[in-house]
Coordinates of C-alpha atoms and ligand atoms in Angstrom, one line a residue:
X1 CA 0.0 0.0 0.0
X2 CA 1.3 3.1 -1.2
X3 CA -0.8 7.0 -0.5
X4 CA -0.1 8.9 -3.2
X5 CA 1.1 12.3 -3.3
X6 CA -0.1 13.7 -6.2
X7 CA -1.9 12.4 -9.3
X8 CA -2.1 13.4 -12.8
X9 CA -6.0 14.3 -14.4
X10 CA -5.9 13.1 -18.1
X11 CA -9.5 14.7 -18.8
X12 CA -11.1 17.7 -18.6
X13 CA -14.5 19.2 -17.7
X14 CA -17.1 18.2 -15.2
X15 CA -14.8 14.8 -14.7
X16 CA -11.6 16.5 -14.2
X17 CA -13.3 18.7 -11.7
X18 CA -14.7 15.5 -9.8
X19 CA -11.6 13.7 -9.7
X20 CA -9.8 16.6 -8.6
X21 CA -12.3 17.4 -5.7
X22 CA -11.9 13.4 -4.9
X23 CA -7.9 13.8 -4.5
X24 CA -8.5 16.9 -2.5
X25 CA -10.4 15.5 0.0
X26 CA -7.8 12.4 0.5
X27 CA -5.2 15.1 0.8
X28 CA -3.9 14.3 -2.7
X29 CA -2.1 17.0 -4.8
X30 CA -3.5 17.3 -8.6
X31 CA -1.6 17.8 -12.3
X32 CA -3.9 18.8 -14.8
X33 CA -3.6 19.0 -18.0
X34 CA -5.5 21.0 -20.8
X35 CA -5.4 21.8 -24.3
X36 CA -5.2 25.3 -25.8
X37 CA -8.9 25.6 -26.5
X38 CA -9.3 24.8 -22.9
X39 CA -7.6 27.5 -22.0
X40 CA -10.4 29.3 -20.2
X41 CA -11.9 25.9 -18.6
X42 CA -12.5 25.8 -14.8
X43 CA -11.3 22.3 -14.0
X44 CA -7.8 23.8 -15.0
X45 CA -8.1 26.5 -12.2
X46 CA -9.6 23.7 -9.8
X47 CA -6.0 21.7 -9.8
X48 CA -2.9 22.3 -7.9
X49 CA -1.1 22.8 -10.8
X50 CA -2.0 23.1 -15.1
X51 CA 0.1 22.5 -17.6
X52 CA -1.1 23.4 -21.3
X53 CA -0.3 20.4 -23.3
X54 CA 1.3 22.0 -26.2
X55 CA 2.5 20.5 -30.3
X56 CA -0.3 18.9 -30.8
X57 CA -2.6 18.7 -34.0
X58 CA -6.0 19.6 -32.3
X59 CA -8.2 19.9 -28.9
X60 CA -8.6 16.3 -28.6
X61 CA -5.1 15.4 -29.4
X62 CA -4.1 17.1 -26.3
X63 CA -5.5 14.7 -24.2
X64 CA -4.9 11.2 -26.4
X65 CA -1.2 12.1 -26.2
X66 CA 0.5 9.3 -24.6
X67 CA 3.4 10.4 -24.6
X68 CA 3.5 13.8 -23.8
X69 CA 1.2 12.8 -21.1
X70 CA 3.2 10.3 -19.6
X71 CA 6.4 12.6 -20.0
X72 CA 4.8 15.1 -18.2
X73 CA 3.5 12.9 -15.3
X74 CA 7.3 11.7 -15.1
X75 CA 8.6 15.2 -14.7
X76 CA 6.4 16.6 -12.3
X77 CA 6.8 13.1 -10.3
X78 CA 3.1 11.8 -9.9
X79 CA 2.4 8.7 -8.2
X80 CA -0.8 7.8 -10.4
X81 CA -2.8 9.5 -13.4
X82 CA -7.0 9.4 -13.6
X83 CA -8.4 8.5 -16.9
X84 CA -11.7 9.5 -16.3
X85 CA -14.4 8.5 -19.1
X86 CA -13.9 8.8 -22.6
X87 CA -9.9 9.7 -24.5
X88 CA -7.7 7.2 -22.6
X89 CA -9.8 5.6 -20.3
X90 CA -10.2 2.3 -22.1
X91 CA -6.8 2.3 -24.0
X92 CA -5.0 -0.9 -22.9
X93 CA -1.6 0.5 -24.6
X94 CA -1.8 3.8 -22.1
X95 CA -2.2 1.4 -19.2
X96 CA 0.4 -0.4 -20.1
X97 CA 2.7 2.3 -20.6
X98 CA 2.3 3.2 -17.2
X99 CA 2.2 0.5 -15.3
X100 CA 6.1 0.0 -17.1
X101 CA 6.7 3.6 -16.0
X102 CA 6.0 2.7 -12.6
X103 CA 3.0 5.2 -12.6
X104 CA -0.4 3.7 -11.1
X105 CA -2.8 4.2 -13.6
X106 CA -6.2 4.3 -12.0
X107 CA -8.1 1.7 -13.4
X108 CA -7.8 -1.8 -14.2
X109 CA -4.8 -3.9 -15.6
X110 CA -4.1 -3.6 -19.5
X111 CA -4.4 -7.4 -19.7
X112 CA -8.2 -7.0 -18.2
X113 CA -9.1 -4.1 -20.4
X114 CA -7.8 -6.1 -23.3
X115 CA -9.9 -9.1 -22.1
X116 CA -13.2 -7.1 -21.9
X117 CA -12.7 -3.7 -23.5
X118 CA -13.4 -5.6 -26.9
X119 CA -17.6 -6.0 -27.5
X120 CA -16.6 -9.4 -29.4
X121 CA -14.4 -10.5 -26.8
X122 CA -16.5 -10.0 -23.6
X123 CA -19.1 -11.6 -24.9
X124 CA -17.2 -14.3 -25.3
X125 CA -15.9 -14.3 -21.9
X126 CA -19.7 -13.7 -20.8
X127 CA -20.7 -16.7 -22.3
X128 CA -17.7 -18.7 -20.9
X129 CA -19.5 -18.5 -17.7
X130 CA -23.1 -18.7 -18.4
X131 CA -23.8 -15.3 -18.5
X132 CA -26.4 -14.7 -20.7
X133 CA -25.7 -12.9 -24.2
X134 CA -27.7 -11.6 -26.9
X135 CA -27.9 -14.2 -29.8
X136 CA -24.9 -13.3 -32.4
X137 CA -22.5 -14.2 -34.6
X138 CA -19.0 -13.7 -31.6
X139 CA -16.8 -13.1 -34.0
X140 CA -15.9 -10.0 -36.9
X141 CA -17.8 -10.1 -39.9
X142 CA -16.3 -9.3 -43.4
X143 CA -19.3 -9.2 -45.5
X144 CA -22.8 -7.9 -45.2
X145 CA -23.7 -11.6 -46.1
X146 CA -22.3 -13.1 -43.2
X147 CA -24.9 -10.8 -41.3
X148 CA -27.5 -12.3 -43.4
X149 CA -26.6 -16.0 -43.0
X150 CA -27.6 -14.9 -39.6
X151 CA -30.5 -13.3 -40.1
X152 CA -31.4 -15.9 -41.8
X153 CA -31.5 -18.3 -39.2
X154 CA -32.0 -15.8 -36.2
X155 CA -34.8 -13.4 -38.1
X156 CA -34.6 -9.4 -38.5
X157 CA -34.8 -7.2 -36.9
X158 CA -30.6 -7.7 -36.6
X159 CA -28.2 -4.9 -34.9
X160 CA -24.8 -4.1 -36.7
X161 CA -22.1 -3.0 -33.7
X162 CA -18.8 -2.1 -33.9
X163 CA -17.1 -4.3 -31.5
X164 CA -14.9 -0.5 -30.4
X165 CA -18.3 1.1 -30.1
X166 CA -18.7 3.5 -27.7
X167 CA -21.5 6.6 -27.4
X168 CA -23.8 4.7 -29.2
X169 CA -21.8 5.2 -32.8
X170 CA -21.2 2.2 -34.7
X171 CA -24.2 0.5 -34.6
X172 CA -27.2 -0.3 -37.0
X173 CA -30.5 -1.5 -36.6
X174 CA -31.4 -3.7 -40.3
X175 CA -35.3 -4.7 -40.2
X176 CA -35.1 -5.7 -43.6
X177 CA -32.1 -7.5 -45.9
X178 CA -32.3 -4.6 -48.6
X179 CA -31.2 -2.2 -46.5
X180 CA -27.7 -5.0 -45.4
X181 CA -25.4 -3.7 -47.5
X182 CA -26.3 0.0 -47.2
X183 CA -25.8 0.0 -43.2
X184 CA -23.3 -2.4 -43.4
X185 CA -21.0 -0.3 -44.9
X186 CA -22.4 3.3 -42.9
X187 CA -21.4 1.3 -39.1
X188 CA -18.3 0.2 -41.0
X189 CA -17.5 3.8 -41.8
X190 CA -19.0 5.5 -38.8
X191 CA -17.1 2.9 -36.7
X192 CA -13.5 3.6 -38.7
X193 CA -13.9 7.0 -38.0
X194 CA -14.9 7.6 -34.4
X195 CA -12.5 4.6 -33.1
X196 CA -10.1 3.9 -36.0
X197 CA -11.3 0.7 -35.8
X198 CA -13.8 -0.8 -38.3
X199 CA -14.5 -4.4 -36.9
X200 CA -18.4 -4.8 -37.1
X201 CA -20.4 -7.9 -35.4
X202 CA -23.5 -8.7 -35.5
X203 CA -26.5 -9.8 -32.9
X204 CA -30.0 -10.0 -32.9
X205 CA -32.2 -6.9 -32.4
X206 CA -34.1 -7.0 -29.1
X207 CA -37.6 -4.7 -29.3
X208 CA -38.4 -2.2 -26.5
X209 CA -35.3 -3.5 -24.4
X210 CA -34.7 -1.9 -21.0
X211 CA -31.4 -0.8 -20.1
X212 CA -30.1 -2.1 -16.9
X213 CA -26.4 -1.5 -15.7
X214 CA -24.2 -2.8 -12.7
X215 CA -21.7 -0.7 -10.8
X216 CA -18.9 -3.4 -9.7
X217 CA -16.0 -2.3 -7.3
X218 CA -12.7 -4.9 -7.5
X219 CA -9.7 -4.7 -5.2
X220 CA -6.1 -6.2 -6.3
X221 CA -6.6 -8.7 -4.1
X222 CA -10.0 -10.4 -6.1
X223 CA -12.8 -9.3 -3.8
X224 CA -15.4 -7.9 -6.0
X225 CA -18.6 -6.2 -4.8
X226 CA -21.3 -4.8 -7.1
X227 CA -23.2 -1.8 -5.8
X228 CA -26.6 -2.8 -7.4
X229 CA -27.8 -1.6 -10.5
X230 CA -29.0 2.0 -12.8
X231 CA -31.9 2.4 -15.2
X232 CA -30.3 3.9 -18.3
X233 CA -33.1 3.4 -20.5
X234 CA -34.2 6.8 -21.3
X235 CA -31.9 7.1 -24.2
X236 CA -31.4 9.1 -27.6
X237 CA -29.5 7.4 -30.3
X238 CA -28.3 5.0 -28.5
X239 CA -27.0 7.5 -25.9
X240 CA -28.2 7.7 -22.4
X241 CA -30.2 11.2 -20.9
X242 CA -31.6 10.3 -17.7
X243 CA -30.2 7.5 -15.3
X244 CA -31.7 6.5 -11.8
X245 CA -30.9 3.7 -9.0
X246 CA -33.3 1.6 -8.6
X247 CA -34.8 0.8 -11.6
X248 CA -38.9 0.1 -11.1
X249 CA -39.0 -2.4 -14.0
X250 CA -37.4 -5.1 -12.6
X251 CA -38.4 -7.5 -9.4
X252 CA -35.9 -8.0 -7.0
X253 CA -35.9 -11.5 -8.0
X254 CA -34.2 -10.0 -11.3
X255 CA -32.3 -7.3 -9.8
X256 CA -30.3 -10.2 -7.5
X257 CA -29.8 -12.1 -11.0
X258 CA -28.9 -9.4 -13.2
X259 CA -26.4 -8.1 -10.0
X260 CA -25.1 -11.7 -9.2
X261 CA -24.5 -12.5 -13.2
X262 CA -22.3 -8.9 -13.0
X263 CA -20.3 -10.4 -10.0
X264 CA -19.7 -13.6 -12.1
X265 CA -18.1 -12.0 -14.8
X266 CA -16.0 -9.5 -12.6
X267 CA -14.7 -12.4 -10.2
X268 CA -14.2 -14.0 -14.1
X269 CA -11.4 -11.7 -15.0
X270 CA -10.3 -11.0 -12.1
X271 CA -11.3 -7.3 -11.8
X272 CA -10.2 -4.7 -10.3
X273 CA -11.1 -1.1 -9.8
X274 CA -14.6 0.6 -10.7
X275 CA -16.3 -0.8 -13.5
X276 CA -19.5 -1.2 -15.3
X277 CA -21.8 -4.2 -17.0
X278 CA -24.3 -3.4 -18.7
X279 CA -27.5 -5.7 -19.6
X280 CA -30.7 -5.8 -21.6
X281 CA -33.7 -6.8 -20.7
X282 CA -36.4 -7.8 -22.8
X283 CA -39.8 -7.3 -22.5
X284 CA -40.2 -11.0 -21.0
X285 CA -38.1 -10.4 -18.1
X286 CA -34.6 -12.2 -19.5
X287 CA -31.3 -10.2 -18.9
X288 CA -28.2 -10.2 -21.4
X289 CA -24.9 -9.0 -20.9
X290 CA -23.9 -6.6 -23.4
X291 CA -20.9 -4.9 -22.8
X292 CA -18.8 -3.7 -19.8
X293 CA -16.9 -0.6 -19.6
X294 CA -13.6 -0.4 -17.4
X295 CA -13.9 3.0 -16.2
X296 CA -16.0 5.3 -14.0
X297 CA -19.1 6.2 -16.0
X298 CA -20.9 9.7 -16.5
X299 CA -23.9 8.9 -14.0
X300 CA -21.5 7.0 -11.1
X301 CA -23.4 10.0 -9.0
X302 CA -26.9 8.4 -8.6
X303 CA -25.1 5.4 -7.3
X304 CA -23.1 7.4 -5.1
X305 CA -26.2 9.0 -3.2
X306 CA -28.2 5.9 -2.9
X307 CA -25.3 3.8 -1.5
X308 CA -23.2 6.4 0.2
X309 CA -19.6 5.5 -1.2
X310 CA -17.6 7.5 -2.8
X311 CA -17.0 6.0 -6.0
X312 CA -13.7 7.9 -7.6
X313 CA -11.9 7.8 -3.8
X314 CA -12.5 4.0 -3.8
X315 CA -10.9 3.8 -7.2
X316 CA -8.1 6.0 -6.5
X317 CA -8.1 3.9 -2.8
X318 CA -7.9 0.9 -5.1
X319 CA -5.2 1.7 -7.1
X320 CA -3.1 2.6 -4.0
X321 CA -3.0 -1.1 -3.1
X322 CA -6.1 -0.6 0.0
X323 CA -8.0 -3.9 0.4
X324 CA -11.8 -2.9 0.0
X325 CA -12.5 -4.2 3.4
X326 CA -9.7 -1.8 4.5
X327 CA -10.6 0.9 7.0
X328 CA -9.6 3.5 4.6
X329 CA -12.4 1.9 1.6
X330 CA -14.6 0.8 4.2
X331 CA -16.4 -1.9 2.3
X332 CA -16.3 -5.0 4.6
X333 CA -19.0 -7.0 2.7
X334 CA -21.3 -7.3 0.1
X335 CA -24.3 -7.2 2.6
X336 CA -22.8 -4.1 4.0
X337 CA -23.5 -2.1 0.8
X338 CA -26.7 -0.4 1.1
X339 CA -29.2 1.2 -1.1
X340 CA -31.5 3.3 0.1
X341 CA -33.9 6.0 -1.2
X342 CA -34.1 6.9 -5.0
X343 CA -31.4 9.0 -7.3
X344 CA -32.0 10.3 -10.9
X345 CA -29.3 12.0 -12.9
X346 CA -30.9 14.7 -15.6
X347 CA -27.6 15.3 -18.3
X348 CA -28.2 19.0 -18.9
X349 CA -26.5 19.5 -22.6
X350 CA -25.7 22.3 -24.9
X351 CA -28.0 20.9 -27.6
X352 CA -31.2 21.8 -29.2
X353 CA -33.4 19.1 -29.3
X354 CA -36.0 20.5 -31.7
X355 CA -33.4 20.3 -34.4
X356 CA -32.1 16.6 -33.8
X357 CA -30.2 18.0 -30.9
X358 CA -27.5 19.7 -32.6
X359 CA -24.8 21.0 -30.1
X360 CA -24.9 25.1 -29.3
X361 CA -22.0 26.8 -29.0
X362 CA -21.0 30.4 -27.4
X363 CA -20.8 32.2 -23.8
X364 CA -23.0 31.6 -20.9
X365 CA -24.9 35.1 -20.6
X366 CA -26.5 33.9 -17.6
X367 CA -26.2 30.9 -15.2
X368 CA -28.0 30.5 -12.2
X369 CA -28.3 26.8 -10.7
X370 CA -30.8 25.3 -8.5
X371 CA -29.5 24.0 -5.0
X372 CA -31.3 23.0 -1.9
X373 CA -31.4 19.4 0.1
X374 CA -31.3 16.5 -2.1
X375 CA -29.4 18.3 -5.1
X376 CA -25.9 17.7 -6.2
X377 CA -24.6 19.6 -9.4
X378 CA -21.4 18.5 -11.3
X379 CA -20.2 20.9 -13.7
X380 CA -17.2 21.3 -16.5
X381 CA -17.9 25.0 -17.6
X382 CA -21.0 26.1 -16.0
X383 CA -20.5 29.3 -14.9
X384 CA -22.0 33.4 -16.2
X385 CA -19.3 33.8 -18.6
X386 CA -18.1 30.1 -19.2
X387 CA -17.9 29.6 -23.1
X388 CA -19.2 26.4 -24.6
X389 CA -16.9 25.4 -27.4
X390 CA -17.6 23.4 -29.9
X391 CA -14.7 21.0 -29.7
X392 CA -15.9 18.7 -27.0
X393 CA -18.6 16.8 -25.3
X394 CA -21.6 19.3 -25.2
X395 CA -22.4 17.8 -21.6
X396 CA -23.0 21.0 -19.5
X397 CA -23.8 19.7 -16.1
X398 CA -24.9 17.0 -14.3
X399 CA -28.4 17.1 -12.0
X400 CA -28.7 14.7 -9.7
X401 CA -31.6 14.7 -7.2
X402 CA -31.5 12.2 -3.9
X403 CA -34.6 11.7 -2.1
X404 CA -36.6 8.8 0.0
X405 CA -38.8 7.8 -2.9
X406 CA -39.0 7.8 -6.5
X407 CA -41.4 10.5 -7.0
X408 CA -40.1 12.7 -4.3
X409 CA -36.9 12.3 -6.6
X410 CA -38.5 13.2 -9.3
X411 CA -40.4 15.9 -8.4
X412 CA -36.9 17.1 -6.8
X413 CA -35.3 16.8 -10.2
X414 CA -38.1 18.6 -11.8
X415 CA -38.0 21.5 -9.3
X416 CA -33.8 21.7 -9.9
X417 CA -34.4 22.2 -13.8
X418 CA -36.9 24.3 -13.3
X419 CA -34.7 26.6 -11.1
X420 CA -31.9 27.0 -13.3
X421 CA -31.6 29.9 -15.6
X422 CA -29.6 29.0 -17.9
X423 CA -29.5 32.0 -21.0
X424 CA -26.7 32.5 -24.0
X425 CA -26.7 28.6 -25.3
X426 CA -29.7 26.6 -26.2
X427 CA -29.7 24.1 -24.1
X428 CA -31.9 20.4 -23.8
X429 CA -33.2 22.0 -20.0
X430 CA -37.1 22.2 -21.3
X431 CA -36.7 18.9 -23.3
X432 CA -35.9 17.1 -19.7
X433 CA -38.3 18.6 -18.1
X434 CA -41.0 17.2 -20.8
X435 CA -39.2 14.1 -19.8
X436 CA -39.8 14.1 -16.4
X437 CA -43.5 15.2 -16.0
X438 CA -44.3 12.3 -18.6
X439 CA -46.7 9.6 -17.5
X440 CA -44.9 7.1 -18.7
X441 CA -41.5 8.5 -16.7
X442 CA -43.5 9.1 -13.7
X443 CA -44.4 4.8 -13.9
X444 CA -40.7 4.5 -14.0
X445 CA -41.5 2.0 -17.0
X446 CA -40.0 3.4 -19.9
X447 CA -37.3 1.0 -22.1
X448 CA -35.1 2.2 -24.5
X449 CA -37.7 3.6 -27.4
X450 CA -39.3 5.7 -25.2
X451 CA -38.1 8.9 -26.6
X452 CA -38.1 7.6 -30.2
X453 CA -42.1 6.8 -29.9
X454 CA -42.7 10.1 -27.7
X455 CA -42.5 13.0 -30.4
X456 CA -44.8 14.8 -28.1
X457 CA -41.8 15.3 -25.6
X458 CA -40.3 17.4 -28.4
X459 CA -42.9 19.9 -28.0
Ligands
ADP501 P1 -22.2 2.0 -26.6 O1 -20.9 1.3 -26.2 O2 -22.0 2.7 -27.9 O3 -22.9 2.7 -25.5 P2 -23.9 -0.4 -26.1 O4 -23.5 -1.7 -26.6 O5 -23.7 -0.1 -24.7 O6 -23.2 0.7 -27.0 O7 -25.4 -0.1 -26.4 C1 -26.0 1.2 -26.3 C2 -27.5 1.1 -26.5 O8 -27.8 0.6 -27.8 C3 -28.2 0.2 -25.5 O9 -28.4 0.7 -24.3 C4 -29.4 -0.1 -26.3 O10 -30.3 0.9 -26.2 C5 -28.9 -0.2 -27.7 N1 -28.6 -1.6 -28.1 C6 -27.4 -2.1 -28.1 N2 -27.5 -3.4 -28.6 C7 -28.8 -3.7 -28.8 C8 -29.5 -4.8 -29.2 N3 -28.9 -6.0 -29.6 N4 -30.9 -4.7 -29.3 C9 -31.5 -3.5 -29.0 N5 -30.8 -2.4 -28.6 C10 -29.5 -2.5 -28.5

């Protein structure tokens, strides 16, 4: 076991902001780094020290540089860096590359990223241990006809993914085989470009799914606890809007199964530090493993609240070598980790959703948040004055309401958008709010179409 002194933040926004407040409260001096066009960002402000990451060919670049990251980290002598979501997060060649530099990265190994980082691959590792998996074809396909062979015998509606996906790009829904070739070649190409990677599988197409996803917390030393499960249905092509702990649509009969089947898989591989699986469930009750992401995720908060633990100090707790039954993680069992109450994260974006939510650029004239008991705001660049660029994630802030029962919640997270005054950017603020009064929201019923079939919540 080893404290660290100071790590290195290789993100930005609200993430960097949240990792940095994590280090601060375990006494933990912060690097960040940020790109020119970040220049004026507050997580940059928010760390011990900033240094602008400089010869590279764009804003992104900044932050994908391996080794200008690593050479930086090096000279300013951190003991670990935070990947946060997204750029390095899930690169098995950064983790490597620091784990031979002697720097913690904070996360799990390379050789377990590798093992489930892949779509392909963790399937098959799912379905090494009897984890349920959508029907597919577990392997790359090279021809729009291999997809057809298996619609053939599986039946359309089929779903073309990349097996890199990520942000719901790469993937295709085919109802019919006329359209094969044409979306074939459009995940190919979407896939190439977003991930450099163009490997496309196929599975079948499940109707009306619900999204279902477990939080799982590994130590080094192969204890593995999951801390129950999030609702990410409510979802716009492909990505997720609103998320909430506990979900209503399952039993607890299912919510043990789809939680135990997560642990299975994590003890599988051996995991270690935070990480998510995520399921489907179908409209007759049956759970399938999809995919699993090796990082923290965008709505860890809700979890957070509902179970009290501190997900980004247990990782960087993790990651100094603390058992999670340690004094310092403070997780002795799975039975001691609690849920309790209802959370439900609102993703507040600089988009317009009346014209197919294209990203709003330009300065915050005004910026008033809500507050009050039960509210927790994370933010990259909300503030009067912050400029919303349009180089990056258009993510604005994070709402997360906390309260005893689901509609308390959501009233809660209601009254919080309804507060903010948010004027200079378009944002999606009125669009959630159409969301959230919805009947069908209020049931806490909606799977993953919901939007899609709900024009009216456009209005
Ligand atoms: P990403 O990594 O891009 O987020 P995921 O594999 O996690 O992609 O899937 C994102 C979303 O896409 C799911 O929550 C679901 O709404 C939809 N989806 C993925 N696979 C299927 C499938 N086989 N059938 C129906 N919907 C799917």
């Amino acid at each position: 076991m080893k404290k660290f002194n100071k790590v290195l933040i290789a993100n930005r926004g609200e993430i960097a902001i949240r990792i940095i407040r994590a280090c601060q409260e375990l006494g933990i001096q912060t690097v960040a780094i940020y790109a020119q066009e970040d220049k004026m960002s507050l997580f940059r402000s928010k760390a011990d020290e900033a240094y602008l990451i400089t010869g590279t060919t764009g804003p992104v670049e900044a932050y994908l540089n391996m080794d200008k990251i690593i050479s930086l980290a090096k000279k300013k002598e951190v003991d670990a860096i935070h990947p946060g979501y997204g750029f390095l997060s899930e690169n098995p060649e950064f983790a490597r590359r620091c784990e031979e530099e002697g720097i913690a990265f904070i996360g799990p190994t390379h050789t377990m990223m590798e093992q489930m980082g892949d779509k392909i691959q963790s399937k098959i590792v799912a379905k090494s241990v009897n984890v349920p998996t959508i029907p597919g074809v577990e392997k790359p396909i090279t021809s729009d006809r291999e997809a057809a062979e298996f619609a053939k015998v599986a039946g359309y509606p089929i779903m073309l993914k990349a097996a890199a996906g990520g942000g719901g790009r790469g993937m295709r829904i085919v109802r019919d085989e006329k359209d094969l070739l044409k979306e074939y070649h459009s995940a190919m190409s979407e896939a190439t470009k977003a991930f450099g990677d163009g490997t496309i599988f196929v599975e079948k197409y499940l109707e009306e799914p619900k999204h279902i996803e477990v939080q799982i917390l590994g130590d080094a030393y192969g204890n593995v606890v999951h801390l129950f499960e999030r609702d990410c249905s409510i979802q716009r092509r492909h990505q997720k809007i609103i998320e909430f702990t506990p979900s209503l649509s399952i039993s607890e009969e299912q919510r043990q199964a789809i939680c135990a089947d997560a642990l299975k898989l994590a003890k599988a591989v051996n995991y270690r530090n935070a990480g998510t699986i995520e399921f489907l469930v179908d409209k007759k009750g049956d759970h399938y493993f999809i995919e699993m992401n090796p990082r923290i995720q965008v709505e860890h908060t809700v979890t957070e609240l509902v179970t009290g633990i501190d997900l980004v100090q247990s990782q960087i707790m993790i990651a100094e070598g603390y058992p999670l039954d340690s004094d310092e993680i403070n997780i002795k069992s799975q039975e001691g980790v609690r849920s309790r109450g209802y959370a439900i994260q609102c993703r507040v974006t600089t988009e317009d959703p009346k014209n197919h939510f294209m990203p709003d650029t330009g300065r915050l004239d005004v910026y008033r948040t809500a507050s009050g008991a039960g509210i927790r705001l994370d933010t990259g660049n909300g503030f009067t004055g912050g400029e919303i660029t349009p180089y990056y994630d258009s993510l604005l802030m994070k709402s997360t309401s906390y309260s005893r029962t689901f509609e308390d919640t959501r009233r809660k997270a209601l009254r919080a958008l309804k507060e903010m005054q948010i004027e200079g950017v378009q944002t999606n603020k009125d669009f959630l709010i159409n969301v959230l009064e919805h009947d069908m929201f209020k049931s806490g019923n909606c799977d993953t179409k919901f939007i899609d079939d709900h024009p009216e919540l456009f209005n």
